[in-house]
PDB file of C-alpha atoms and ligand atoms in Angstrom:
ATOM      1  CA  UNK A   1      92.969  62.218 114.746  1.00 44.00           C
ATOM      2  CA  UNK A   2      91.462  58.235 114.983  1.00 52.00           C
ATOM      3  CA  UNK A   3      94.654  56.658 115.193  1.00 64.00           C
ATOM      4  CA  UNK A   4      96.213  59.560 118.254  1.00 69.00           C
ATOM      5  CA  UNK A   5      92.776  58.207 120.415  1.00 66.00           C
ATOM      6  CA  UNK A   6      93.878  54.852 119.640  1.00 66.00           C
ATOM      7  CA  UNK A   7      97.308  54.957 121.000  1.00 65.00           C
ATOM      8  CA  UNK A   8      96.521  57.074 123.585  1.00 68.00           C
ATOM      9  CA  UNK A   9      93.127  55.751 124.777  1.00 68.00           C
ATOM     10  CA  UNK A  10      92.906  53.901 128.180  1.00 74.00           C
ATOM     11  CA  UNK A  11      96.943  54.626 129.150  1.00 87.00           C
ATOM     12  CA  UNK A  12      98.424  56.936 131.490  1.00 92.00           C
ATOM     13  CA  UNK A  13      99.434  60.697 130.777  1.00 94.00           C
ATOM     14  CA  UNK A  14     101.884  62.295 132.356  1.00 96.00           C
ATOM     15  CA  UNK A  15     100.552  65.553 133.635  1.00 97.00           C
ATOM     16  CA  UNK A  16     102.301  68.619 134.011  1.00 97.00           C
ATOM     17  CA  UNK A  17     100.998  72.129 136.067  1.00 97.00           C
ATOM     18  CA  UNK A  18     103.298  74.559 135.579  1.00 95.00           C
ATOM     19  CA  UNK A  19     102.400  77.749 138.156  1.00 91.00           C
ATOM     20  CA  UNK A  20     104.195  80.506 139.184  1.00 85.00           C
ATOM     21  CA  UNK A  21     105.299  79.261 142.172  1.00 88.00           C
ATOM     22  CA  UNK A  22     104.652  75.692 141.780  1.00 92.00           C
ATOM     23  CA  UNK A  23     105.420  72.707 138.912  1.00 96.00           C
ATOM     24  CA  UNK A  24     103.245  69.692 139.713  1.00 97.00           C
ATOM     25  CA  UNK A  25     103.659  66.891 137.940  1.00 97.00           C
ATOM     26  CA  UNK A  26     101.927  63.499 137.917  1.00 96.00           C
ATOM     27  CA  UNK A  27     100.905  60.140 136.321  1.00 95.00           C
ATOM     28  CA  UNK A  28      96.955  60.682 135.840  1.00 94.00           C
ATOM     29  CA  UNK A  29      95.396  57.232 135.248  1.00 91.00           C
ATOM     30  CA  UNK A  30      92.408  57.211 132.790  1.00 88.00           C
ATOM     31  CA  UNK A  31      89.838  56.859 135.624  1.00 88.00           C
ATOM     32  CA  UNK A  32      91.295  60.455 136.735  1.00 90.00           C
ATOM     33  CA  UNK A  33      93.162  59.150 139.655  1.00 93.00           C
ATOM     34  CA  UNK A  34      95.967  61.219 140.581  1.00 93.00           C
ATOM     35  CA  UNK A  35      99.643  58.839 141.150  1.00 90.00           C
ATOM     36  CA  UNK A  36     103.429  59.705 141.896  1.00 90.00           C
ATOM     37  CA  UNK A  37     102.177  63.341 142.021  1.00 93.00           C
ATOM     38  CA  UNK A  38     105.393  65.693 143.168  1.00 95.00           C
ATOM     39  CA  UNK A  39     105.421  69.115 143.362  1.00 97.00           C
ATOM     40  CA  UNK A  40     108.919  71.445 142.831  1.00 97.00           C
ATOM     41  CA  UNK A  41     109.152  75.423 142.925  1.00 95.00           C
ATOM     42  CA  UNK A  42     109.259  76.491 139.406  1.00 92.00           C
ATOM     43  CA  UNK A  43     112.795  78.288 138.715  1.00 91.00           C
ATOM     44  CA  UNK A  44     112.611  81.559 138.554  1.00 87.00           C
ATOM     45  CA  UNK A  45     114.726  81.758 135.673  1.00 86.00           C
ATOM     46  CA  UNK A  46     114.032  83.782 132.261  1.00 84.00           C
ATOM     47  CA  UNK A  47     116.040  80.619 130.301  1.00 87.00           C
ATOM     48  CA  UNK A  48     113.536  78.752 128.346  1.00 89.00           C
ATOM     49  CA  UNK A  49     116.364  76.028 128.293  1.00 92.00           C
ATOM     50  CA  UNK A  50     116.613  75.834 131.930  1.00 92.00           C
ATOM     51  CA  UNK A  51     113.151  75.492 132.342  1.00 92.00           C
ATOM     52  CA  UNK A  52     112.733  72.843 129.590  1.00 95.00           C
ATOM     53  CA  UNK A  53     115.730  70.922 131.538  1.00 95.00           C
ATOM     54  CA  UNK A  54     113.442  71.840 134.675  1.00 96.00           C
ATOM     55  CA  UNK A  55     110.577  70.185 133.417  1.00 96.00           C
ATOM     56  CA  UNK A  56     111.904  67.117 132.000  1.00 96.00           C
ATOM     57  CA  UNK A  57     113.960  66.381 134.970  1.00 96.00           C
ATOM     58  CA  UNK A  58     110.281  66.562 136.685  1.00 96.00           C
ATOM     59  CA  UNK A  59     109.056  64.393 134.293  1.00 96.00           C
ATOM     60  CA  UNK A  60     111.807  61.874 134.829  1.00 94.00           C
ATOM     61  CA  UNK A  61     110.953  61.644 138.532  1.00 92.00           C
ATOM     62  CA  UNK A  62     107.452  60.431 138.102  1.00 93.00           C
ATOM     63  CA  UNK A  63     107.618  59.001 134.633  1.00 90.00           C
ATOM     64  CA  UNK A  64     109.029  55.208 135.563  1.00 80.00           C
ATOM     65  CA  UNK A  65     106.786  54.995 138.859  1.00 77.00           C
ATOM     66  CA  UNK A  66     103.410  54.746 136.032  1.00 74.00           C
ATOM     67  CA  UNK A  67     101.529  51.688 136.202  1.00 72.00           C
ATOM     68  CA  UNK A  68     101.351  51.501 132.606  1.00 78.00           C
ATOM     69  CA  UNK A  69     103.764  52.906 129.940  1.00 85.00           C
ATOM     70  CA  UNK A  70     101.786  57.097 129.937  1.00 91.00           C
ATOM     71  CA  UNK A  71     101.075  57.705 125.828  1.00 91.00           C
ATOM     72  CA  UNK A  72     101.171  60.934 125.635  1.00 94.00           C
ATOM     73  CA  UNK A  73     102.230  64.477 127.988  1.00 96.00           C
ATOM     74  CA  UNK A  74      99.739  67.134 128.792  1.00 97.00           C
ATOM     75  CA  UNK A  75     100.737  70.409 129.667  1.00 97.00           C
ATOM     76  CA  UNK A  76      98.594  73.097 131.845  1.00 97.00           C
ATOM     77  CA  UNK A  77     100.919  76.317 131.508  1.00 95.00           C
ATOM     78  CA  UNK A  78     100.329  79.697 133.880  1.00 91.00           C
ATOM     79  CA  UNK A  79     100.873  82.290 130.740  1.00 83.00           C
ATOM     80  CA  UNK A  80      99.867  82.565 127.444  1.00 90.00           C
ATOM     81  CA  UNK A  81     100.452  79.780 124.532  1.00 93.00           C
ATOM     82  CA  UNK A  82      99.035  78.927 121.704  1.00 93.00           C
ATOM     83  CA  UNK A  83      97.637  75.740 122.165  1.00 91.00           C
ATOM     84  CA  UNK A  84      97.332  74.571 117.961  1.00 91.00           C
ATOM     85  CA  UNK A  85     101.709  75.006 118.216  1.00 92.00           C
ATOM     86  CA  UNK A  86     102.168  74.744 121.264  1.00 94.00           C
ATOM     87  CA  UNK A  87     104.761  77.977 121.611  1.00 94.00           C
ATOM     88  CA  UNK A  88     104.188  80.417 124.323  1.00 92.00           C
ATOM     89  CA  UNK A  89     103.480  84.309 123.654  1.00 92.00           C
ATOM     90  CA  UNK A  90     104.750  86.486 125.832  1.00 82.00           C
ATOM     91  CA  UNK A  91     103.003  87.233 129.184  1.00 72.00           C
ATOM     92  CA  UNK A  92     101.599  90.929 130.038  1.00 65.00           C
ATOM     93  CA  UNK A  93     102.702  91.474 133.533  1.00 58.00           C
ATOM     94  CA  UNK A  94     106.085  89.658 133.706  1.00 56.00           C
ATOM     95  CA  UNK A  95     109.495  90.012 132.099  1.00 49.00           C
ATOM     96  CA  UNK A  96     110.025  86.478 131.973  1.00 63.00           C
ATOM     97  CA  UNK A  97     111.460  85.458 128.480  1.00 69.00           C
ATOM     98  CA  UNK A  98     109.605  82.660 127.585  1.00 81.00           C
ATOM     99  CA  UNK A  99     107.965  84.188 124.521  1.00 84.00           C
ATOM    100  CA  UNK A 100     108.631  82.037 121.542  1.00 90.00           C
ATOM    101  CA  UNK A 101     109.743  79.062 123.413  1.00 92.00           C
ATOM    102  CA  UNK A 102     108.580  75.876 121.293  1.00 95.00           C
ATOM    103  CA  UNK A 103     107.124  74.293 124.846  1.00 95.00           C
ATOM    104  CA  UNK A 104     105.489  71.277 123.178  1.00 96.00           C
ATOM    105  CA  UNK A 105     108.229  70.464 120.240  1.00 97.00           C
ATOM    106  CA  UNK A 106     111.035  70.970 123.571  1.00 97.00           C
ATOM    107  CA  UNK A 107     109.218  68.169 125.604  1.00 97.00           C
ATOM    108  CA  UNK A 108     107.800  65.761 122.660  1.00 97.00           C
ATOM    109  CA  UNK A 109     111.528  65.819 121.487  1.00 97.00           C
ATOM    110  CA  UNK A 110     113.229  64.639 124.992  1.00 96.00           C
ATOM    111  CA  UNK A 111     110.323  62.107 126.287  1.00 95.00           C
ATOM    112  CA  UNK A 112     109.450  60.684 122.848  1.00 95.00           C
ATOM    113  CA  UNK A 113     105.815  61.251 123.399  1.00 94.00           C
ATOM    114  CA  UNK A 114     103.241  63.636 121.735  1.00 94.00           C
ATOM    115  CA  UNK A 115     102.558  66.746 123.732  1.00 96.00           C
ATOM    116  CA  UNK A 116      99.183  68.740 124.199  1.00 95.00           C
ATOM    117  CA  UNK A 117      99.454  72.182 125.790  1.00 96.00           C
ATOM    118  CA  UNK A 118      97.212  74.588 126.948  1.00 95.00           C
ATOM    119  CA  UNK A 119      96.746  77.427 129.668  1.00 95.00           C
ATOM    120  CA  UNK A 120      95.740  76.779 132.788  1.00 96.00           C
ATOM    121  CA  UNK A 121      92.622  78.288 132.707  1.00 97.00           C
ATOM    122  CA  UNK A 122      91.179  76.381 129.825  1.00 96.00           C
ATOM    123  CA  UNK A 123      92.722  73.013 131.656  1.00 97.00           C
ATOM    124  CA  UNK A 124      91.295  73.826 135.087  1.00 97.00           C
ATOM    125  CA  UNK A 125      87.562  74.120 132.959  1.00 97.00           C
ATOM    126  CA  UNK A 126      87.447  71.232 130.940  1.00 96.00           C
ATOM    127  CA  UNK A 127      88.947  69.460 134.301  1.00 97.00           C
ATOM    128  CA  UNK A 128      85.534  71.185 136.156  1.00 98.00           C
ATOM    129  CA  UNK A 129      83.700  69.913 133.270  1.00 97.00           C
ATOM    130  CA  UNK A 130      84.686  66.212 133.343  1.00 95.00           C
ATOM    131  CA  UNK A 131      85.051  66.059 137.274  1.00 96.00           C
ATOM    132  CA  UNK A 132      83.677  69.162 138.884  1.00 97.00           C
ATOM    133  CA  UNK A 133      81.759  72.624 139.291  1.00 98.00           C
ATOM    134  CA  UNK A 134      80.678  71.990 136.004  1.00 98.00           C
ATOM    135  CA  UNK A 135      79.424  68.752 135.584  1.00 97.00           C
ATOM    136  CA  UNK A 136      76.690  67.909 132.869  1.00 95.00           C
ATOM    137  CA  UNK A 137      77.060  71.373 131.290  1.00 97.00           C
ATOM    138  CA  UNK A 138      78.005  72.322 128.274  1.00 97.00           C
ATOM    139  CA  UNK A 139      77.998  76.172 128.273  1.00 98.00           C
ATOM    140  CA  UNK A 140      80.578  77.468 131.148  1.00 98.00           C
ATOM    141  CA  UNK A 141      82.508  80.414 132.345  1.00 98.00           C
ATOM    142  CA  UNK A 142      85.305  80.254 134.594  1.00 98.00           C
ATOM    143  CA  UNK A 143      86.975  83.246 136.356  1.00 98.00           C
ATOM    144  CA  UNK A 144      89.680  82.288 138.504  1.00 97.00           C
ATOM    145  CA  UNK A 145      90.964  84.799 141.102  1.00 97.00           C
ATOM    146  CA  UNK A 146      94.859  84.553 142.877  1.00 94.00           C
ATOM    147  CA  UNK A 147      97.975  85.257 142.281  1.00 91.00           C
ATOM    148  CA  UNK A 148      96.237  87.003 138.865  1.00 93.00           C
ATOM    149  CA  UNK A 149      92.592  86.995 137.608  1.00 96.00           C
ATOM    150  CA  UNK A 150      92.159  84.677 134.618  1.00 96.00           C
ATOM    151  CA  UNK A 151      89.326  82.530 132.900  1.00 97.00           C
ATOM    152  CA  UNK A 152      88.018  80.689 130.390  1.00 98.00           C
ATOM    153  CA  UNK A 153      84.738  80.039 128.173  1.00 98.00           C
ATOM    154  CA  UNK A 154      83.332  76.994 127.230  1.00 97.00           C
ATOM    155  CA  UNK A 155      80.180  77.264 124.297  1.00 97.00           C
ATOM    156  CA  UNK A 156      78.234  74.363 123.193  1.00 95.00           C
ATOM    157  CA  UNK A 157      81.339  71.898 124.926  1.00 94.00           C
ATOM    158  CA  UNK A 158      83.825  73.517 123.226  1.00 94.00           C
ATOM    159  CA  UNK A 159      86.557  76.283 124.617  1.00 94.00           C
ATOM    160  CA  UNK A 160      86.732  79.432 123.189  1.00 95.00           C
ATOM    161  CA  UNK A 161      89.864  79.779 121.343  1.00 92.00           C
ATOM    162  CA  UNK A 162      89.995  82.845 119.158  1.00 93.00           C
ATOM    163  CA  UNK A 163      92.525  83.985 116.374  1.00 93.00           C
ATOM    164  CA  UNK A 164      95.382  83.379 118.338  1.00 92.00           C
ATOM    165  CA  UNK A 165      94.196  80.945 120.780  1.00 91.00           C
ATOM    166  CA  UNK A 166      94.112  83.299 123.915  1.00 93.00           C
ATOM    167  CA  UNK A 167      90.284  83.868 124.000  1.00 95.00           C
ATOM    168  CA  UNK A 168      89.071  84.297 127.630  1.00 95.00           C
ATOM    169  CA  UNK A 169      91.393  86.195 129.621  1.00 94.00           C
ATOM    170  CA  UNK A 170      88.948  87.318 132.122  1.00 95.00           C
ATOM    171  CA  UNK A 171      91.347  89.501 133.966  1.00 96.00           C
ATOM    172  CA  UNK A 172      91.790  91.719 131.856  1.00 95.00           C
ATOM    173  CA  UNK A 173      88.405  93.364 131.350  1.00 94.00           C
ATOM    174  CA  UNK A 174      88.679  96.805 132.565  1.00 94.00           C
ATOM    175  CA  UNK A 175      85.534  97.697 135.158  1.00 92.00           C
ATOM    176  CA  UNK A 176      86.826 101.058 136.365  1.00 92.00           C
ATOM    177  CA  UNK A 177      89.062 103.332 134.094  1.00 93.00           C
ATOM    178  CA  UNK A 178      89.924 105.373 137.100  1.00 94.00           C
ATOM    179  CA  UNK A 179      91.270 102.622 138.958  1.00 92.00           C
ATOM    180  CA  UNK A 180      94.737 101.252 139.324  1.00 94.00           C
ATOM    181  CA  UNK A 181      97.043 100.636 136.836  1.00 94.00           C
ATOM    182  CA  UNK A 182      97.285  97.011 135.612  1.00 94.00           C
ATOM    183  CA  UNK A 183     100.389  95.080 134.559  1.00 90.00           C
ATOM    184  CA  UNK A 184      98.984  94.915 131.132  1.00 91.00           C
ATOM    185  CA  UNK A 185      99.443  98.717 130.798  1.00 92.00           C
ATOM    186  CA  UNK A 186      95.606  99.531 131.331  1.00 95.00           C
ATOM    187  CA  UNK A 187      93.991 100.889 134.518  1.00 96.00           C
ATOM    188  CA  UNK A 188      90.973  99.676 136.528  1.00 95.00           C
ATOM    189  CA  UNK A 189      91.627  95.503 135.116  1.00 96.00           C
ATOM    190  CA  UNK A 190      89.781  92.717 137.335  1.00 97.00           C
ATOM    191  CA  UNK A 191      93.640  91.233 137.916  1.00 96.00           C
ATOM    192  CA  UNK A 192      94.471  95.060 138.586  1.00 96.00           C
ATOM    193  CA  UNK A 193      91.890  95.164 141.803  1.00 96.00           C
ATOM    194  CA  UNK A 194      90.827  91.858 142.692  1.00 97.00           C
ATOM    195  CA  UNK A 195      94.262  89.321 142.410  1.00 95.00           C
ATOM    196  CA  UNK A 196      96.031  88.609 145.842  1.00 94.00           C
ATOM    197  CA  UNK A 197      98.924  91.119 144.879  1.00 93.00           C
ATOM    198  CA  UNK A 198      96.381  93.997 143.996  1.00 95.00           C
ATOM    199  CA  UNK A 199      94.918  93.170 147.522  1.00 95.00           C
ATOM    200  CA  UNK A 200      98.096  93.337 149.546  1.00 93.00           C
ATOM    201  CA  UNK A 201      99.340  96.118 147.246  1.00 91.00           C
ATOM    202  CA  UNK A 202      96.252  98.238 148.492  1.00 91.00           C
ATOM    203  CA  UNK A 203      96.384  96.973 152.235  1.00 88.00           C
ATOM    204  CA  UNK A 204     100.037  97.959 152.637  1.00 85.00           C
ATOM    205  CA  UNK A 205      98.872 101.092 154.680  1.00 70.00           C
ATOM    206  CA  UNK A 206      97.746  98.572 156.652  1.00 69.00           C
ATOM    207  CA  UNK A 207     100.734  96.828 157.313  1.00 64.00           C
ATOM    208  CA  UNK A 208     102.838 100.074 157.529  1.00 64.00           C
ATOM    209  CA  UNK A 209     100.067 101.382 160.457  1.00 65.00           C
ATOM    210  CA  UNK A 210     101.163  98.020 162.166  1.00 64.00           C
ATOM    211  CA  UNK A 211     104.878  98.286 162.101  1.00 64.00           C
ATOM    212  CA  UNK A 212     105.123  95.586 159.818  1.00 63.00           C
ATOM    213  CA  UNK A 213     107.858  96.048 157.552  1.00 60.00           C
ATOM    214  CA  UNK A 214     106.457  93.772 154.785  1.00 71.00           C
ATOM    215  CA  UNK A 215     102.680  94.124 152.825  1.00 78.00           C
ATOM    216  CA  UNK A 216     100.123  92.139 155.177  1.00 86.00           C
ATOM    217  CA  UNK A 217      99.250  88.479 153.692  1.00 88.00           C
ATOM    218  CA  UNK A 218      95.551  87.959 152.001  1.00 88.00           C
ATOM    219  CA  UNK A 219      94.895  86.146 155.678  1.00 89.00           C
ATOM    220  CA  UNK A 220      96.468  89.345 157.350  1.00 90.00           C
ATOM    221  CA  UNK A 221      93.853  91.681 155.502  1.00 91.00           C
ATOM    222  CA  UNK A 222      91.142  89.080 155.878  1.00 91.00           C
ATOM    223  CA  UNK A 223      91.450  89.156 159.487  1.00 91.00           C
ATOM    224  CA  UNK A 224      91.677  93.096 159.689  1.00 91.00           C
ATOM    225  CA  UNK A 225      88.463  93.112 157.925  1.00 92.00           C
ATOM    226  CA  UNK A 226      86.747  90.512 160.218  1.00 91.00           C
ATOM    227  CA  UNK A 227      88.115  93.436 163.068  1.00 94.00           C
ATOM    228  CA  UNK A 228      85.917  95.380 161.316  1.00 93.00           C
ATOM    229  CA  UNK A 229      89.118  97.657 160.372  1.00 92.00           C
ATOM    230  CA  UNK A 230      87.841  99.986 157.657  1.00 93.00           C
ATOM    231  CA  UNK A 231      90.469  99.879 154.864  1.00 92.00           C
ATOM    232  CA  UNK A 232      90.675  96.304 154.809  1.00 93.00           C
ATOM    233  CA  UNK A 233      87.195  96.052 154.387  1.00 94.00           C
ATOM    234  CA  UNK A 234      87.186  98.665 151.945  1.00 94.00           C
ATOM    235  CA  UNK A 235      89.516  97.076 149.983  1.00 94.00           C
ATOM    236  CA  UNK A 236      88.126  93.699 149.987  1.00 96.00           C
ATOM    237  CA  UNK A 237      84.531  95.044 149.458  1.00 96.00           C
ATOM    238  CA  UNK A 238      86.274  96.711 146.041  1.00 96.00           C
ATOM    239  CA  UNK A 239      87.432  93.783 144.937  1.00 97.00           C
ATOM    240  CA  UNK A 240      84.293  91.866 145.229  1.00 97.00           C
ATOM    241  CA  UNK A 241      82.567  94.654 143.943  1.00 97.00           C
ATOM    242  CA  UNK A 242      84.301  94.426 140.391  1.00 97.00           C
ATOM    243  CA  UNK A 243      84.631  90.378 140.650  1.00 97.00           C
ATOM    244  CA  UNK A 244      80.487  90.579 140.924  1.00 97.00           C
ATOM    245  CA  UNK A 245      79.865  93.301 138.318  1.00 96.00           C
ATOM    246  CA  UNK A 246      82.241  91.296 136.200  1.00 97.00           C
ATOM    247  CA  UNK A 247      80.154  87.837 136.531  1.00 98.00           C
ATOM    248  CA  UNK A 248      77.046  90.063 135.613  1.00 98.00           C
ATOM    249  CA  UNK A 249      79.120  90.886 132.261  1.00 97.00           C
ATOM    250  CA  UNK A 250      79.494  87.356 131.768  1.00 98.00           C
ATOM    251  CA  UNK A 251      76.285  85.719 131.943  1.00 98.00           C
ATOM    252  CA  UNK A 252      74.958  88.446 129.531  1.00 98.00           C
ATOM    253  CA  UNK A 253      77.999  87.830 126.649  1.00 97.00           C
ATOM    254  CA  UNK A 254      78.127  84.375 127.172  1.00 98.00           C
ATOM    255  CA  UNK A 255      74.409  82.514 128.929  1.00 98.00           C
ATOM    256  CA  UNK A 256      76.433  80.382 130.675  1.00 98.00           C
ATOM    257  CA  UNK A 257      74.646  77.453 132.671  1.00 98.00           C
ATOM    258  CA  UNK A 258      77.338  78.378 134.927  1.00 98.00           C
ATOM    259  CA  UNK A 259      79.784  80.630 136.650  1.00 98.00           C
ATOM    260  CA  UNK A 260      82.382  78.724 138.314  1.00 98.00           C
ATOM    261  CA  UNK A 261      85.019  80.966 140.557  1.00 98.00           C
ATOM    262  CA  UNK A 262      88.024  79.569 141.353  1.00 97.00           C
ATOM    263  CA  UNK A 263      91.165  80.607 143.253  1.00 95.00           C
ATOM    264  CA  UNK A 264      92.672  81.276 146.242  1.00 94.00           C
ATOM    265  CA  UNK A 265      91.030  84.762 146.662  1.00 95.00           C
ATOM    266  CA  UNK A 266      87.264  83.255 146.307  1.00 96.00           C
ATOM    267  CA  UNK A 267      88.244  80.647 148.198  1.00 95.00           C
ATOM    268  CA  UNK A 268      89.145  82.598 150.585  1.00 94.00           C
ATOM    269  CA  UNK A 269      86.123  84.584 150.592  1.00 95.00           C
ATOM    270  CA  UNK A 270      83.184  82.577 149.582  1.00 95.00           C
ATOM    271  CA  UNK A 271      80.535  84.998 150.275  1.00 96.00           C
ATOM    272  CA  UNK A 272      81.916  86.420 146.981  1.00 97.00           C
ATOM    273  CA  UNK A 273      80.089  83.646 145.117  1.00 98.00           C
ATOM    274  CA  UNK A 274      77.078  84.003 147.040  1.00 98.00           C
ATOM    275  CA  UNK A 275      76.938  88.079 146.169  1.00 98.00           C
ATOM    276  CA  UNK A 276      77.622  86.992 142.827  1.00 98.00           C
ATOM    277  CA  UNK A 277      74.716  84.985 142.398  1.00 98.00           C
ATOM    278  CA  UNK A 278      72.362  87.791 143.874  1.00 98.00           C
ATOM    279  CA  UNK A 279      73.615  89.979 141.523  1.00 98.00           C
ATOM    280  CA  UNK A 280      73.628  87.951 138.274  1.00 98.00           C
ATOM    281  CA  UNK A 281      69.705  87.157 139.791  1.00 98.00           C
ATOM    282  CA  UNK A 282      68.522  91.027 139.848  1.00 98.00           C
ATOM    283  CA  UNK A 283      70.921  92.746 137.343  1.00 98.00           C
ATOM    284  CA  UNK A 284      71.996  90.146 134.614  1.00 98.00           C
ATOM    285  CA  UNK A 285      69.586  90.333 131.326  1.00 98.00           C
ATOM    286  CA  UNK A 286      66.614  87.801 130.989  1.00 97.00           C
ATOM    287  CA  UNK A 287      66.397  85.112 130.507  1.00 97.00           C
ATOM    288  CA  UNK A 288      70.199  84.387 131.236  1.00 97.00           C
ATOM    289  CA  UNK A 289      69.763  86.100 134.774  1.00 97.00           C
ATOM    290  CA  UNK A 290      67.784  82.974 135.989  1.00 97.00           C
ATOM    291  CA  UNK A 291      69.452  80.329 133.951  1.00 97.00           C
ATOM    292  CA  UNK A 292      72.794  81.063 135.497  1.00 98.00           C
ATOM    293  CA  UNK A 293      73.884  79.028 138.390  1.00 98.00           C
ATOM    294  CA  UNK A 294      77.309  80.671 140.066  1.00 98.00           C
ATOM    295  CA  UNK A 295      79.008  78.133 142.137  1.00 98.00           C
ATOM    296  CA  UNK A 296      82.821  77.579 143.589  1.00 98.00           C
ATOM    297  CA  UNK A 297      85.413  75.695 141.939  1.00 98.00           C
ATOM    298  CA  UNK A 298      85.621  72.056 143.221  1.00 97.00           C
ATOM    299  CA  UNK A 299      88.946  70.915 142.341  1.00 96.00           C
ATOM    300  CA  UNK A 300      91.620  73.467 143.769  1.00 93.00           C
ATOM    301  CA  UNK A 301      94.899  72.288 143.093  1.00 93.00           C
ATOM    302  CA  UNK A 302      94.668  69.633 140.922  1.00 95.00           C
ATOM    303  CA  UNK A 303      92.341  71.174 138.102  1.00 96.00           C
ATOM    304  CA  UNK A 304      95.681  71.682 135.835  1.00 96.00           C
ATOM    305  CA  UNK A 305      96.955  68.176 136.235  1.00 97.00           C
ATOM    306  CA  UNK A 306      93.325  66.343 135.830  1.00 97.00           C
ATOM    307  CA  UNK A 307      92.717  69.421 132.841  1.00 96.00           C
ATOM    308  CA  UNK A 308      96.203  68.452 131.351  1.00 96.00           C
ATOM    309  CA  UNK A 309      95.745  64.774 131.027  1.00 96.00           C
ATOM    310  CA  UNK A 310      92.018  65.907 129.634  1.00 94.00           C
ATOM    311  CA  UNK A 311      93.529  67.408 126.740  1.00 93.00           C
ATOM    312  CA  UNK A 312      96.292  64.814 125.852  1.00 93.00           C
ATOM    313  CA  UNK A 313      93.751  62.213 125.791  1.00 90.00           C
ATOM    314  CA  UNK A 314      91.087  63.799 124.096  1.00 84.00           C
ATOM    315  CA  UNK A 315      93.507  65.425 121.859  1.00 75.00           C
ATOM    316  CA  UNK A 316      91.156  67.800 119.815  1.00 52.00           C
ATOM    317  CA  UNK A 317      88.232  67.613 121.180  1.00 59.00           C
ATOM    318  CA  UNK A 318      88.514  71.474 122.650  1.00 57.00           C
ATOM    319  CA  UNK A 319      90.528  73.132 119.886  1.00 53.00           C
TER     320      UNK A 319
HETATM  321 ZN1   ZN B 401      95.313  94.088 133.020  1.00 80.35          ZN
END
C-alpha cells in the first residue's frame, strides 16, 4: 500500500467519468486542478469491447498533454461496480450488457497503469468531502437526483461498501408502495418518483395537452409549474415530498453532519434543499435532527473527475 502511494503521490492522475450520456476525461493535478479536459458522448453500445476501445481512445487523447506522466487511472462510472475488483455488475434498470466486464483490468492492460474504479456517487461524495459541500466532515450522506437517483454514505471518514461493494443505493428506497413501477421492479422507489425521466413520464399529459408530440422536458415542467399549472405543480410536489421524506430517513439512519443533495433535478429546484432541511429539523429524531445540515452539492459536473482522481491517489483509503 505504501509503495503504491509513494508511486502515485504528487503526480497527475488520468481521470475518467463514464456517465450515461457523457464520458469526461481529464488530467487532474495533485493540486486538484482539472487540465486537458475532454467530453464525448458515451457510445450507445451493449458491447464491453466497444466501451473499452472508446475509453482507451479518450485516454490516449488527453494522456500526452499531461505536464508530467500520469501515475494511475481513476474511474468514476455510472452503474454498479465492485470497487475491490473493478468488475461491473448489471445495472438494475437498463439492458446494457456490461455485467461481468473487468473494467479496471482491461484499462490497466491497455495503459500499463494501476486503475482504481468506483461508482459515480461514491466518487462524487469523496470529491464533495475534499473540495465541496462536505469539507471538514467525516459523516456524510450524498443523494443525487438526475437521470437516476443515487447515493453514497460516508461514516467516520470511510465510505460504506457492503459485502459486494454496492451499499448506498438510496434511489431504490421505496417511499410509496402504491407508487409508480421502478426500473428495478419494485413500486414507489425514489428513482421512479423523482428522477428526471420519472418527472417527464408523469408529465406526458402536459405535453399532449400543449399539442407537443414528445414528453415535456424538465424545464418545460418547471415553467408550467411557475405558470400555476396544477398537473406540473402536483408532479413536482410529489417528487419533492419523496426526496424530503427520504432525507429525514437518511438522517435517522446515519446521523450525518451533512446531507448533500446534488444532481440536475435538485439544481433546478433549490427550494427542495430548504424543504428537506426544515423537515429534518421538525421530523427527524433528536439529536440527529439538530446536527444535520442539508446542503446543495457544490461541484456539479466536475465531481466525478475529482472523485476519481482522489480515489486513485488514496488507493484504499475509502475502501
Ligand atoms: Zn427501484
